[in-house]
Short mmCIF file of C-alpha atoms and ligand atoms in Angstrom, two decimals:
data_model
loop_
_atom_site.label_atom_id
_atom_site.label_comp_id
_atom_site.label_asym_id
_atom_site.label_seq_id
_atom_site.Cartn_x
_atom_site.Cartn_y
_atom_site.Cartn_z
CA MET A 1 -14.85 -19.45 -7.00
CA LYS A 2 -13.70 -16.25 -5.45
CA ARG A 3 -15.94 -13.24 -5.66
CA ILE A 4 -13.86 -10.19 -6.06
CA LEU A 5 -14.69 -6.47 -5.79
CA ILE A 6 -12.21 -4.32 -7.65
CA MET A 7 -12.05 -0.73 -6.41
CA GLY A 8 -10.31 1.31 -8.97
CA SER A 9 -10.79 -1.15 -11.91
CA THR A 10 -9.80 1.15 -14.67
CA GLY A 11 -6.39 2.02 -13.29
CA SER A 12 -3.07 0.28 -13.77
CA ILE A 13 -3.59 -2.37 -10.96
CA GLY A 14 -7.34 -2.72 -11.71
CA THR A 15 -6.87 -3.56 -15.36
CA GLN A 16 -4.09 -5.99 -14.64
CA ALA A 17 -6.31 -7.70 -12.05
CA LEU A 18 -9.01 -8.02 -14.63
CA GLU A 19 -6.55 -9.63 -17.02
CA ILE A 20 -5.82 -12.19 -14.31
CA ILE A 21 -9.55 -12.76 -13.81
CA ARG A 22 -10.15 -13.03 -17.65
CA ASN A 23 -7.45 -15.81 -17.84
CA ASN A 24 -8.79 -17.65 -14.69
CA THR A 25 -12.57 -17.65 -15.05
CA ASP A 26 -12.70 -21.01 -13.20
CA LYS A 27 -11.20 -19.30 -10.11
CA PHE A 28 -12.34 -15.77 -9.97
CA THR A 29 -15.40 -13.65 -10.84
CA ALA A 30 -15.52 -9.89 -10.67
CA VAL A 31 -18.71 -8.99 -8.83
CA GLY A 32 -18.02 -5.30 -8.33
CA LEU A 33 -16.10 -2.55 -10.20
CA THR A 34 -15.41 1.12 -9.53
CA CYS A 35 -13.87 4.01 -11.33
CA ARG A 36 -13.63 7.77 -10.78
CA SER A 37 -13.58 9.30 -14.26
CA ARG A 38 -12.81 6.68 -16.96
CA VAL A 39 -16.48 5.80 -17.44
CA ASP A 40 -16.02 4.55 -21.01
CA SER A 41 -13.46 1.95 -19.95
CA LEU A 42 -15.74 0.99 -17.07
CA ILE A 43 -18.63 0.41 -19.48
CA GLU A 44 -16.48 -1.87 -21.56
CA GLN A 45 -15.49 -3.74 -18.35
CA ILE A 46 -19.19 -4.09 -17.38
CA ARG A 47 -19.95 -5.62 -20.83
CA GLU A 48 -17.21 -8.15 -20.45
CA PHE A 49 -17.34 -9.09 -16.82
CA SER A 50 -21.02 -8.51 -15.93
CA PRO A 51 -20.64 -7.40 -12.38
CA GLU A 52 -23.50 -7.13 -9.88
CA ALA A 53 -22.65 -3.61 -8.78
CA VAL A 54 -20.43 -0.63 -9.80
CA SER A 55 -19.57 2.76 -8.43
CA VAL A 56 -18.67 5.85 -10.48
CA GLY A 57 -17.44 9.39 -9.78
CA ASN A 58 -20.65 11.39 -10.07
CA SER A 59 -24.43 11.26 -10.56
CA GLU A 60 -24.42 12.12 -14.28
CA ASP A 61 -22.10 9.13 -14.94
CA ALA A 62 -24.08 6.92 -12.66
CA ALA A 63 -27.29 7.82 -14.75
CA ARG A 64 -25.52 7.10 -18.03
CA VAL A 65 -24.33 3.68 -16.72
CA GLN A 66 -27.81 2.85 -15.33
CA ALA A 67 -29.59 3.66 -18.52
CA GLU A 68 -27.31 1.23 -20.42
CA PHE A 69 -27.49 -1.54 -17.78
CA PRO A 70 -30.96 -1.32 -16.11
CA ASP A 71 -30.37 -4.42 -13.81
CA LEU A 72 -26.95 -3.21 -12.50
CA GLU A 73 -26.68 -1.74 -9.05
CA VAL A 74 -25.02 1.67 -9.56
CA TYR A 75 -23.48 3.92 -6.91
CA TYR A 76 -21.50 7.09 -7.12
CA GLY A 77 -19.25 9.49 -5.24
CA ASP A 78 -17.35 9.05 -2.06
CA GLU A 79 -20.51 7.61 -0.34
CA GLY A 80 -20.97 5.14 -3.28
CA LEU A 81 -17.42 3.84 -2.74
CA VAL A 82 -18.24 3.16 0.95
CA GLU A 83 -21.53 1.54 0.10
CA ILE A 84 -20.23 -0.90 -2.56
CA ALA A 85 -17.38 -1.84 -0.24
CA GLY A 86 -19.92 -3.62 1.93
CA MET A 87 -21.28 -5.71 -0.94
CA GLU A 88 -21.17 -9.59 -0.66
CA CYS A 89 -17.82 -10.78 -1.82
CA ASP A 90 -14.77 -12.69 -0.67
CA ILE A 91 -12.06 -10.21 -1.24
CA VAL A 92 -11.77 -6.51 -1.98
CA LEU A 93 -8.93 -5.39 -4.17
CA ASN A 94 -8.27 -1.77 -3.14
CA SER A 95 -6.45 -0.05 -5.93
CA LEU A 96 -7.90 3.39 -5.30
CA MET A 97 -5.74 6.46 -5.46
CA GLY A 98 -4.61 8.19 -2.23
CA ILE A 99 -6.63 8.80 0.96
CA SER A 100 -9.98 8.06 -0.88
CA GLY A 101 -9.15 4.40 -0.19
CA LEU A 102 -9.35 4.69 3.55
CA ALA A 103 -13.06 4.84 4.32
CA PRO A 104 -14.05 2.07 1.79
CA THR A 105 -11.29 -0.21 3.24
CA TYR A 106 -12.51 0.35 6.69
CA LYS A 107 -16.06 -0.49 5.64
CA ALA A 108 -15.01 -3.69 3.86
CA ILE A 109 -12.97 -4.83 6.85
CA SER A 110 -15.84 -4.04 9.21
CA CYS A 111 -17.99 -6.37 7.03
CA GLY A 112 -15.39 -9.10 7.44
CA ARG A 113 -14.00 -9.00 3.81
CA ASP A 114 -10.39 -9.87 3.20
CA ILE A 115 -8.43 -7.03 1.59
CA ALA A 116 -5.84 -7.14 -1.16
CA LEU A 117 -4.26 -3.76 -0.58
CA ALA A 118 -2.65 -1.71 -3.34
CA ASN A 119 -3.64 1.59 -1.74
CA LYS A 120 -0.72 2.35 0.67
CA GLU A 121 -2.24 5.65 1.81
CA THR A 122 -4.91 3.69 3.69
CA LEU A 123 -2.18 2.36 6.00
CA VAL A 124 -0.17 5.51 6.09
CA ALA A 125 -3.01 7.57 7.32
CA GLY A 126 -5.10 4.91 9.18
CA GLY A 127 -2.65 2.18 10.07
CA ALA A 128 -3.38 1.83 13.73
CA LEU A 129 -7.19 1.90 13.16
CA VAL A 130 -7.21 -0.41 10.20
CA THR A 131 -4.87 -3.05 11.65
CA GLU A 132 -6.74 -3.11 14.84
CA LEU A 133 -9.99 -3.66 13.09
CA CYS A 134 -8.39 -6.48 11.00
CA ARG A 135 -7.36 -8.27 14.16
CA GLU A 136 -10.81 -7.81 15.71
CA LYS A 137 -12.68 -9.14 12.59
CA GLY A 138 -10.04 -11.78 11.68
CA VAL A 139 -9.56 -10.23 8.30
CA LYS A 140 -6.54 -10.81 6.15
CA LEU A 141 -4.66 -7.77 4.88
CA LEU A 142 -2.86 -9.06 1.78
CA PRO A 143 -0.28 -6.68 0.36
CA VAL A 144 -0.27 -5.94 -3.41
CA ASP A 145 2.57 -3.32 -3.23
CA SER A 146 5.47 -5.30 -4.80
CA GLU A 147 7.96 -4.72 -1.97
CA HIS A 148 5.40 -5.62 0.71
CA SER A 149 4.32 -8.73 -1.27
CA ALA A 150 8.00 -9.65 -1.32
CA ILE A 151 8.33 -9.17 2.46
CA PHE A 152 5.16 -11.12 3.02
CA GLN A 153 6.53 -14.02 0.83
CA CYS A 154 9.79 -13.97 2.77
CA LEU A 155 7.94 -14.15 6.10
CA GLU A 156 5.55 -17.01 5.20
CA GLY A 157 6.55 -19.98 7.24
CA ASN A 158 9.15 -17.90 9.02
CA GLY A 159 7.12 -16.52 11.91
CA GLY A 160 4.74 -14.45 9.77
CA SER A 161 0.94 -15.08 9.84
CA ALA A 162 -1.76 -14.81 7.22
CA CYS A 163 -1.94 -11.13 8.12
CA GLY A 164 1.72 -10.80 7.32
CA ARG A 165 2.71 -9.91 10.82
CA ALA A 166 6.39 -10.41 11.52
CA TYR A 167 6.18 -10.36 15.26
CA ARG A 168 4.18 -12.88 17.27
CA GLU A 169 2.08 -12.04 20.27
CA PRO A 170 3.82 -13.30 23.52
CA GLU A 171 1.88 -16.56 23.66
CA GLN A 172 2.94 -19.91 24.99
CA THR A 173 0.92 -23.05 25.08
CA LEU A 174 1.83 -25.41 27.86
CA ASN A 175 0.54 -29.08 27.96
CA ILE A 176 0.26 -30.03 31.65
CA ASN A 177 -0.55 -33.56 32.50
CA ARG A 178 -2.53 -33.54 35.78
CA GLU A 179 -3.98 -36.63 37.23
CA GLY A 180 -4.06 -38.32 33.83
CA ALA A 181 -6.01 -35.46 32.19
CA HIS A 182 -4.60 -32.99 29.66
CA PHE A 183 -5.07 -29.38 30.18
CA ASN A 184 -4.06 -26.88 27.52
CA LEU A 185 -3.21 -23.50 29.13
CA ASP A 186 -2.70 -20.51 27.03
CA LEU A 187 -0.35 -18.26 28.89
CA LYS A 188 -0.06 -14.77 27.77
CA ILE A 189 3.20 -13.47 28.97
CA ASN A 190 3.43 -9.75 29.14
CA LEU A 191 7.12 -8.90 29.16
CA LYS A 192 8.59 -5.88 30.61
CA GLY A 193 8.30 -2.85 28.36
CA GLY A 194 5.24 -4.44 26.77
CA ARG A 195 6.80 -5.07 23.37
CA GLN A 196 9.68 -7.38 24.08
CA LEU A 197 8.01 -10.12 22.01
CA TYR A 198 9.29 -13.13 20.20
CA ARG A 199 11.16 -11.51 17.33
CA PRO A 200 12.29 -13.70 14.43
CA VAL A 201 12.97 -10.68 12.41
CA ARG A 202 16.04 -8.59 12.72
CA ARG A 203 15.55 -6.28 9.78
CA ILE A 204 13.45 -5.59 6.76
CA LEU A 205 15.45 -4.53 3.72
CA LEU A 206 13.06 -2.44 1.73
CA THR A 207 14.27 -2.10 -1.91
CA ALA A 208 13.76 1.04 -4.09
CA SER A 209 14.45 1.61 -7.80
CA GLY A 210 15.58 5.17 -6.90
CA GLY A 211 13.22 6.58 -9.55
CA PRO A 212 14.14 8.75 -12.52
CA PHE A 213 16.37 11.23 -10.52
CA ARG A 214 18.65 8.82 -8.78
CA GLY A 215 22.13 10.33 -8.46
CA ARG A 216 21.07 13.90 -9.03
CA THR A 217 21.93 16.87 -6.79
CA ILE A 218 19.17 19.18 -5.36
CA GLU A 219 20.14 21.86 -7.82
CA GLU A 220 19.74 19.45 -10.75
CA MET A 221 16.32 18.65 -9.62
CA ARG A 222 14.97 22.20 -9.10
CA ASN A 223 13.71 22.67 -12.70
CA VAL A 224 12.72 19.15 -13.68
CA THR A 225 9.62 18.99 -15.87
CA ILE A 226 6.45 16.90 -15.35
CA GLN A 227 7.37 14.66 -18.18
CA GLN A 228 10.84 13.95 -16.70
CA ALA A 229 9.28 13.16 -13.33
CA LEU A 230 6.73 10.86 -14.94
CA ASN A 231 9.44 8.91 -16.84
CA HIS A 232 9.95 6.06 -14.32
CA PRO A 233 12.85 3.69 -15.33
CA LYS A 234 11.24 0.43 -14.25
CA TRP A 235 7.60 0.53 -13.47
CA SER A 236 4.59 1.81 -15.44
CA MET A 237 2.12 3.10 -12.89
CA GLY A 238 -0.48 5.79 -12.21
CA SER A 239 0.74 9.40 -12.24
CA LYS A 240 0.50 10.05 -8.48
CA ILE A 241 2.57 7.13 -7.50
CA THR A 242 5.03 7.87 -10.31
CA ILE A 243 5.67 11.30 -8.93
CA ASP A 244 5.94 9.89 -5.43
CA SER A 245 8.67 7.63 -6.82
CA ALA A 246 10.46 10.56 -8.29
CA THR A 247 10.54 12.43 -4.90
CA MET A 248 11.00 9.02 -3.13
CA MET A 249 8.03 9.83 -0.96
CA ASN A 250 6.80 6.53 -2.29
CA LYS A 251 9.50 4.73 -0.31
CA GLY A 252 8.73 6.82 2.73
CA LEU A 253 5.03 5.86 2.49
CA GLU A 254 6.15 2.23 2.09
CA VAL A 255 8.20 2.27 5.27
CA ILE A 256 5.08 3.39 7.10
CA GLU A 257 3.02 0.74 5.20
CA ALA A 258 5.50 -1.98 6.23
CA ARG A 259 5.46 -0.83 9.86
CA TRP A 260 1.77 -1.49 10.05
CA LEU A 261 1.51 -4.56 7.78
CA PHE A 262 4.26 -6.42 9.61
CA ASP A 263 4.28 -4.64 13.02
CA VAL A 264 8.01 -3.88 12.70
CA PRO A 265 9.38 -0.73 14.23
CA ALA A 266 10.74 1.88 11.85
CA ASP A 267 14.30 1.55 13.08
CA ARG A 268 14.33 -2.07 11.76
CA ILE A 269 13.29 -1.06 8.27
CA ASP A 270 16.27 -0.17 5.99
CA ILE A 271 15.85 1.35 2.51
CA HIS A 272 18.16 -0.21 -0.07
CA VAL A 273 18.31 1.54 -3.55
CA HIS A 274 18.36 -1.28 -6.09
CA PRO A 275 18.06 0.18 -9.57
CA GLU A 276 17.61 -3.19 -11.32
CA SER A 277 14.28 -3.93 -9.54
CA ILE A 278 14.99 -7.62 -9.47
CA VAL A 279 15.05 -8.10 -5.73
CA HIS A 280 11.67 -6.83 -4.59
CA SER A 281 12.64 -6.71 -0.89
CA MET A 282 14.32 -8.90 1.64
CA VAL A 283 13.98 -10.02 5.35
CA GLU A 284 16.92 -10.66 7.72
CA PHE A 285 16.11 -13.11 10.53
CA CYS A 286 17.45 -13.38 14.02
CA ASP A 287 20.03 -15.94 12.95
CA GLY A 288 21.56 -13.71 10.33
CA SER A 289 19.81 -15.50 7.40
CA VAL A 290 18.48 -13.25 4.74
CA ILE A 291 15.60 -14.24 2.39
CA ALA A 292 14.90 -12.22 -0.71
CA GLN A 293 12.06 -12.42 -3.11
CA MET A 294 13.07 -11.88 -6.81
CA GLY A 295 11.40 -11.71 -10.13
CA LEU A 296 11.00 -9.56 -13.25
CA PRO A 297 9.21 -6.28 -12.42
CA ASP A 298 5.56 -7.38 -13.14
CA MET A 299 2.74 -6.27 -10.87
CA LYS A 300 0.71 -9.33 -11.85
CA ILE A 301 2.80 -11.43 -9.51
CA PRO A 302 1.80 -9.59 -6.35
CA ILE A 303 -1.77 -9.03 -7.60
CA SER A 304 -2.29 -12.76 -8.40
CA LEU A 305 -0.71 -13.88 -5.14
CA ALA A 306 -3.05 -11.65 -3.04
CA LEU A 307 -6.11 -12.75 -5.08
CA ASN A 308 -5.34 -16.47 -5.05
CA TYR A 309 -3.80 -16.60 -1.59
CA PRO A 310 -2.61 -18.95 -0.08
CA ASP A 311 -1.93 -20.59 -3.51
CA ARG A 312 0.20 -19.28 -6.35
CA LEU A 313 -1.19 -18.84 -9.87
CA ASP A 314 0.23 -20.00 -13.14
CA LEU A 315 1.31 -16.82 -14.85
CA PRO A 316 2.58 -16.98 -18.39
CA GLY A 317 5.79 -14.87 -19.01
CA ASP A 318 9.46 -14.77 -19.13
CA SER A 319 11.74 -16.45 -16.46
CA LEU A 320 14.29 -14.48 -14.63
CA ASP A 321 17.73 -15.24 -16.32
CA PHE A 322 20.46 -14.97 -13.73
CA PHE A 323 23.15 -15.54 -16.39
CA THR A 324 22.34 -12.16 -17.93
CA THR A 325 20.53 -10.23 -15.20
CA GLY A 326 22.06 -11.66 -12.05
CA SER A 327 25.58 -10.48 -12.80
CA ALA A 328 24.61 -6.87 -12.21
CA LEU A 329 22.51 -6.67 -9.06
CA THR A 330 23.58 -3.52 -7.18
CA PHE A 331 22.58 -1.86 -3.96
CA GLU A 332 23.27 1.58 -2.58
CA LYS A 333 22.15 3.85 0.26
CA PRO A 334 19.49 6.45 -0.62
CA ASP A 335 20.70 10.03 -0.70
CA ARG A 336 18.50 11.30 2.17
CA LYS A 337 19.70 14.92 1.75
CA VAL A 338 18.53 15.02 -1.81
CA PHE A 339 15.40 12.88 -1.25
CA ARG A 340 14.07 14.73 1.87
CA CYS A 341 10.75 12.89 1.74
CA ILE A 342 12.46 9.75 3.21
CA ASP A 343 13.36 11.50 6.46
CA LEU A 344 9.97 13.26 6.58
CA ALA A 345 8.28 9.80 6.52
CA TYR A 346 10.50 8.39 9.23
CA ALA A 347 9.86 11.55 11.29
CA ALA A 348 6.17 11.27 10.76
CA LEU A 349 6.21 7.65 11.93
CA GLU A 350 8.15 8.52 15.01
CA GLN A 351 5.84 11.34 15.88
CA GLY A 352 2.84 9.10 15.32
CA GLY A 353 -0.70 10.32 15.72
CA SER A 354 -1.75 12.80 13.08
CA ALA A 355 1.77 13.35 11.72
CA PRO A 356 1.53 10.65 8.93
CA VAL A 357 -1.89 11.94 8.00
CA VAL A 358 -0.63 15.45 7.61
CA MET A 359 2.36 14.34 5.65
CA ASN A 360 0.22 12.23 3.32
CA GLY A 361 -2.53 14.81 2.87
CA ALA A 362 0.04 17.69 2.03
CA ASN A 363 1.85 15.34 -0.40
CA GLU A 364 -1.37 14.36 -2.27
CA GLU A 365 -2.31 18.03 -2.67
CA LEU A 366 1.17 19.12 -3.80
CA VAL A 367 1.65 16.23 -6.24
CA ALA A 368 -1.68 17.19 -7.83
CA MET A 369 -0.56 20.78 -8.06
CA PHE A 370 2.77 19.66 -9.59
CA LEU A 371 0.93 17.55 -12.14
CA ALA A 372 -1.21 20.57 -12.94
CA GLY A 373 1.86 22.62 -13.62
CA LYS A 374 1.20 25.03 -10.72
CA ILE A 375 4.37 24.43 -8.60
CA GLY A 376 7.93 23.15 -9.04
CA PHE A 377 9.22 19.72 -8.23
CA LEU A 378 11.11 20.68 -5.02
CA ASP A 379 8.06 22.59 -3.74
CA ILE A 380 6.71 19.19 -2.93
CA PRO A 381 9.20 18.15 -0.15
CA GLU A 382 9.76 21.82 1.02
CA THR A 383 6.13 22.48 1.54
CA ILE A 384 5.30 19.13 3.16
CA GLU A 385 8.05 19.90 5.76
CA LYS A 386 6.54 23.31 6.50
CA VAL A 387 3.01 21.95 6.91
CA MET A 388 4.28 19.21 9.22
CA ASP A 389 6.18 21.66 11.34
CA ARG A 390 3.21 23.97 11.64
CA MET A 391 0.31 21.68 12.23
CA GLU A 392 -0.49 20.65 15.80
CA LEU A 393 -0.02 16.94 16.63
CA THR A 394 -3.20 15.26 17.56
CA SER A 395 -4.39 11.55 18.01
CA PRO A 396 -7.25 10.80 15.53
CA LYS A 397 -9.39 7.99 16.71
CA THR A 398 -11.90 7.62 13.91
CA VAL A 399 -11.83 7.63 10.08
CA ASP A 400 -13.82 10.91 10.02
CA GLU A 401 -11.14 12.62 12.23
CA ILE A 402 -8.44 11.36 9.96
CA LEU A 403 -10.19 12.71 6.94
CA GLU A 404 -10.72 16.10 8.64
CA ILE A 405 -6.90 16.30 9.41
CA ASP A 406 -6.22 15.32 5.79
CA ARG A 407 -8.42 18.18 4.41
CA GLU A 408 -6.78 20.67 6.73
CA ALA A 409 -3.25 19.55 5.69
CA ARG A 410 -4.23 19.93 1.98
CA ARG A 411 -5.71 23.37 2.63
CA ARG A 412 -2.57 24.57 4.37
CA ALA A 413 -0.25 23.14 1.70
CA ALA A 414 -2.28 24.92 -1.06
CA VAL A 415 -2.24 28.22 0.86
CA MET A 416 1.40 28.01 1.59
CA VAL A 417 2.46 27.61 -2.07
CA SER A 418 0.14 30.37 -3.26
CA ASP A 419 1.36 32.80 -0.51
CA ARG A 420 4.97 32.57 -1.67
MN1 LIG B 501 6.02 -0.30 -4.25
#
């Protein structure tokens, strides 16, 4: 029985994870749940799943939940998320929204919990810190993002490890027979340049649906409405990630996410726009062989794989029919001039240090302002670029330093759009 803490249990990923748990009560139990504002949904979930602990957005909601469930451990606020992240469990599903996922993930990893990661901002802002701690604690970081789950599946048995890393450390084991005795010598070979390691992977082909504005010109996007931007052609998701898909910042964030999950340099990650969303990503190996992971667009596949790793789960649903769907699988290059966010993300990755933190913080602030009707759609990429240009590049070493840079980037983005 796997004990699962679901952070963000009332969101799109969280509710689908609970559906999987509901249908597999012999395998999983939800021991912790968290929400930010949908307390009514959370209360229903508590009634059904009887968790040991929950965390909510604020103290009033916490009091309300505690009154109804006197034996339940109830936390609240940002501190509550970090506290509940340390609870006794086997795996933490992080489906929180934005940078709020970073500190709880860091806490869960430091407690040795495996992570099913649906919160890409954690790796965008804290990739170096988080992956280093995973290695130190021997924690598995299992991707829930559909593309990264696809890459992970392509890599399994092909040089990838449980952590999904595509590149191996330069290790060689030599068996030396000396005077009848066997000695195992682990030789660590540090090659010139430090990173010339064994590389089974030539390229990662990261697929993208292209979002609702694929094929448009910049001018055609200037006056798009919130409703148009929220109308994603293939995936039903939360509003922040749906706007990120419309600007294609989502794909930029995913390039950075892939860089950290699989330890692959950015110049080996190629975005392929694939509007049918059947191929969820591919890996090209050093011998030219390409392995793709395919399936109907259904987030329950990556969620269940992460929760039930290393085994697959029996999921009811339609099979992919290649006689109808397979005849129209198309791929095109993304229009980087129109979707500026892609280049901004590659630039942030190249600059390193605080650059991805700044980009991510400015983006979160601007997406929230767009959703509130305060700015136009193209203000998002245009302002992110300005904030990135004007903020000094630093090298944050702790979660607190990252969160401080995030706050400053948000503040500058908000000031910049109100000063126009
Ligand atoms: Mn994705």
